[in-house]
XYZ file of C-alpha atoms in Angstrom:
233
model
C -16.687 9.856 -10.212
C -18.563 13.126 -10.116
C -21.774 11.161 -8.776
C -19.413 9.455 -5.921
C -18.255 12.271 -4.936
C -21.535 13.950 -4.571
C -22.605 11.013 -2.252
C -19.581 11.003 -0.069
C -20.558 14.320 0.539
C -24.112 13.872 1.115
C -23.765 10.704 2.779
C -26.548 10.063 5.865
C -25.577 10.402 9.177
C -24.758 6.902 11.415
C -25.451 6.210 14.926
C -24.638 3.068 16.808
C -23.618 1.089 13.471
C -22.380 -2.437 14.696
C -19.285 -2.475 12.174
C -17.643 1.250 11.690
C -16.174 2.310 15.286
C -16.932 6.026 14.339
C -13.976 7.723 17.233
C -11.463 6.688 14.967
C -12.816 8.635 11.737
C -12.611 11.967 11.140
C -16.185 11.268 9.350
C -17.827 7.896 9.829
C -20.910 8.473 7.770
C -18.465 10.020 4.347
C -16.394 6.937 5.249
C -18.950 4.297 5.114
C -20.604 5.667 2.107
C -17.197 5.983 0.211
C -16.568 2.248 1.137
C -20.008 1.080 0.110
C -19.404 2.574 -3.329
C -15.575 1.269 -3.926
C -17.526 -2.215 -3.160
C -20.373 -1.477 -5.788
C -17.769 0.515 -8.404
C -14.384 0.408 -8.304
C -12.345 -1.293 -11.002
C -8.808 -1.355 -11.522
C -6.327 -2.346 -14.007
C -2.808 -3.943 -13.541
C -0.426 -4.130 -15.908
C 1.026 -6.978 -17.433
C 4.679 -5.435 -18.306
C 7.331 -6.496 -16.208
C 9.820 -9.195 -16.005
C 9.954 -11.508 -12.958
C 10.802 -11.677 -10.424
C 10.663 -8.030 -9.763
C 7.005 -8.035 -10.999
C 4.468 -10.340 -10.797
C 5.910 -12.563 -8.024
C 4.611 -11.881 -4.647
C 6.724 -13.046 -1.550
C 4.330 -14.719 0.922
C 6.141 -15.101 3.745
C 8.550 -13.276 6.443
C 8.238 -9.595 7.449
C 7.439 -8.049 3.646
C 4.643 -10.272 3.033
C 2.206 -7.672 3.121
C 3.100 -6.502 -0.209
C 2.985 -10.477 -1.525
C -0.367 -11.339 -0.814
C -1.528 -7.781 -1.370
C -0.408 -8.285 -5.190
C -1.173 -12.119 -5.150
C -5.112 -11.156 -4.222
C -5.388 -8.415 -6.276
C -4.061 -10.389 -9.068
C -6.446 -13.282 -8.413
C -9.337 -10.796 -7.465
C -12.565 -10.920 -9.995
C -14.260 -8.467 -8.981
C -12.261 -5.287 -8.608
C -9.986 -5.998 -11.673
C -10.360 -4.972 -15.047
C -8.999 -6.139 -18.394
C -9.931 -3.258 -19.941
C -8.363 -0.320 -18.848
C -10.544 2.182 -19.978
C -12.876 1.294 -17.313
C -10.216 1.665 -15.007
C -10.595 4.113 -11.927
C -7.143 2.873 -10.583
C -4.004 1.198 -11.788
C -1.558 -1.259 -10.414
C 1.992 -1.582 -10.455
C 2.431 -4.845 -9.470
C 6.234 -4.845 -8.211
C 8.054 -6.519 -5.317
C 10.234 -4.243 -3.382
C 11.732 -6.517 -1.346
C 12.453 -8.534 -4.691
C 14.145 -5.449 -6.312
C 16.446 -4.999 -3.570
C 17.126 -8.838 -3.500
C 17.754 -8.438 -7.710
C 19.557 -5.816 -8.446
C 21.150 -4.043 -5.149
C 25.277 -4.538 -5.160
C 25.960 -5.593 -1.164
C 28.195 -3.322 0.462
C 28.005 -0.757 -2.100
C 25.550 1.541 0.032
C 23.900 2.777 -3.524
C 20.603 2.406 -4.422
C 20.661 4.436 -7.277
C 20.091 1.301 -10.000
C 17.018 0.226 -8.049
C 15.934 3.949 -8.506
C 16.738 4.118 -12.247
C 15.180 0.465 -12.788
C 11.209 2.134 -11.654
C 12.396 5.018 -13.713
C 12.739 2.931 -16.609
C 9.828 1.190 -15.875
C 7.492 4.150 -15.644
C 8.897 5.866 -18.348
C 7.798 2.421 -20.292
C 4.318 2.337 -19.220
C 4.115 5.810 -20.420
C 5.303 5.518 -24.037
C 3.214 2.735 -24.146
C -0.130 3.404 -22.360
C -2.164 6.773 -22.514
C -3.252 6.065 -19.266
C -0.226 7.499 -16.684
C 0.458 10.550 -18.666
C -3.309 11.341 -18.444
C -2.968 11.976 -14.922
C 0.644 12.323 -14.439
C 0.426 8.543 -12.507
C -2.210 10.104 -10.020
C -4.358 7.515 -10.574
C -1.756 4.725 -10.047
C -1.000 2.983 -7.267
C 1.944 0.838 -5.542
C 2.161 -1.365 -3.112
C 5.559 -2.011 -1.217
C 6.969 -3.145 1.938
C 10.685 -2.988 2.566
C 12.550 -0.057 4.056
C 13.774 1.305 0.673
C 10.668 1.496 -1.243
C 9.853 5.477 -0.386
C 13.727 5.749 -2.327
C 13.290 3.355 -4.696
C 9.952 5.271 -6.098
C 11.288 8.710 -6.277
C 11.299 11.206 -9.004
C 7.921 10.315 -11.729
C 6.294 7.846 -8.793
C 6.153 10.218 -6.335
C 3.005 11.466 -7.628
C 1.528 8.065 -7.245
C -0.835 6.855 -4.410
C 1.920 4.783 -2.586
C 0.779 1.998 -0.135
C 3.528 1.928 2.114
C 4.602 -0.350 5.189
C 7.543 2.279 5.731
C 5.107 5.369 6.609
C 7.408 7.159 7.259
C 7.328 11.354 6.333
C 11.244 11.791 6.558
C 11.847 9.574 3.822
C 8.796 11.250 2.059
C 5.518 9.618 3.218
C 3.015 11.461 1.927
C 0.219 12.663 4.589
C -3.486 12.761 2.367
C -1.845 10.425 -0.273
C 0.106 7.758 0.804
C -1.187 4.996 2.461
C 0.459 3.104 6.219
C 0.228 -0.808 4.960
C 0.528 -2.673 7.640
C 3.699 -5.077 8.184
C 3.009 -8.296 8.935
C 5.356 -11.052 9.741
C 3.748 -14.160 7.942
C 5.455 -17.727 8.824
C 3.279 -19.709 6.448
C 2.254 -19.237 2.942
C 0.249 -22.178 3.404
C -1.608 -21.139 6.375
C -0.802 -17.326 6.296
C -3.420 -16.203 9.544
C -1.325 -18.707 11.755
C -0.303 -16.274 14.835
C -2.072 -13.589 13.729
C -4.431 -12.694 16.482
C -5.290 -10.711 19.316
C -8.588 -8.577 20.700
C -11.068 -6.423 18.683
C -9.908 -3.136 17.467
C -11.834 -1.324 20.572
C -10.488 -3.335 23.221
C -6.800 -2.776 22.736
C -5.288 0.185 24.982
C -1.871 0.153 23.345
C -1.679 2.647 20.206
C 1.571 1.519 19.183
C 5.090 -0.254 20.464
C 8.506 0.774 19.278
C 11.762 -1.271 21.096
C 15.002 -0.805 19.579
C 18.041 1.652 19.202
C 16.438 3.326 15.565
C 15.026 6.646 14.631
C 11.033 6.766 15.600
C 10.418 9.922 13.394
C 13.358 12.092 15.029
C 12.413 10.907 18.337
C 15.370 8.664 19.901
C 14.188 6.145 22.505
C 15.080 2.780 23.581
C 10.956 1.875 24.396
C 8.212 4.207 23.534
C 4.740 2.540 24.458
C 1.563 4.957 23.612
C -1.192 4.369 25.651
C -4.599 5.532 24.296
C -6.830 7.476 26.282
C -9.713 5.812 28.244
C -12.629 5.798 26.014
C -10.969 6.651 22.700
């Protein structure tokens, strides 16, 4: 780790590079390097604790999808994953939010205090169990989740894990230089899951972001909010 972090640091300028569009990064040259070496290095572990279908089932379709085939690649991936975890840089908690809420939550009772004490339980598990989470305090572990309720439903011991989340969201506890905005994607076929999924290169869209509807944008209430980037960003 010590050795990737010294070539992050060090890493060679880039000019005119055909796949990094460098206005978007606060450092394009610490960025590619750092990417290059996840590709050569990186290894993670996920567990295999966990009952399904809160664990180990990935949903592949509708709007929290992005969480399904996140888990469902990783869990399929050869390269990046580990059996062993001591050569683990990273570890993966391979839960379903969307499945939790579907599981355990009580309709109409506006509590989602058993989904909170269920990843309680589960944590506290892994921990009498594994060396690995105490040796960090769960730094080095990571979720990914995609319904509304996952900031909530990994409070308290998770908090201190890197949390990939499609609710980005810093009033609910998104955490800026930690956390991680997944994207949500509405998927209408496991089968053929880039169906509909298009649109122009990165560089040629001039809308930032789109937001129609009568809920909270971050403490901002609008009906339509369209964010226009700037000419040449």
């Amino acid at each position: 780790m010590l050795f990737a972090k010294s070539q992050i640091e060090n890493a060679p300028g880039i000019r005119n590079d055909t796949i990094v569009y460098a206005p978007i990064y606060r450092n394009a040259s610490m960025f590619k390097r750092s990417y290059e070496l996840m590709e050569d290095m990186l290894k993670v572990f996920i567990y295999q604790d966990g009952e399904k279908p809160i664990f180990h089932q990935p949903i592949l379709e509708g709007i929290y999808a992005s969480e399904g085939w996140f888990m469902k690649l990783m869990q399929t991936n050869k390269k990046f994953v580990t059996k062993d975890p001591r050569e683990a840089h990273l570890f993966y908690i391979p839960y379903s939010s969307r499945l939790l809420e579907l599981t355990l939550y009580v309709r109409k009772s506006h509590s989602r205090t058993n989904l909170i004490e269920y990843m309680k339980n589960y944590v506290d598990m892994i921990a009498a169990n594994y060396s690995f989470w105490n040796r960090t305090g769960g730094a080095d572990h990571f979720v990914a989740a995609c319904h509304d309720w996952a900031p909530a439903e990994t409070r308290g011991l998770m908090l201190n894990c890197i949390r990939a989340l499609c609710n980005a969201d810093i009033d609910v506890g998104f955490s800026i230089g930690k956390d991680v905005s997944l994207p949500e994607t509405y998927v209408k076929s496991a089968q053929n899951p880039l169906k509909n999924l298009e649109g122009n290169p990165p560089s040629q869209r001039p809308i930032l972001a789109f937001f129609a509807g009568q809920c909270k944008l971050h403490s901002i209430h609008e009906e339509q909010q369209v964010l226009h980037l700037p000419k040449g960003s």
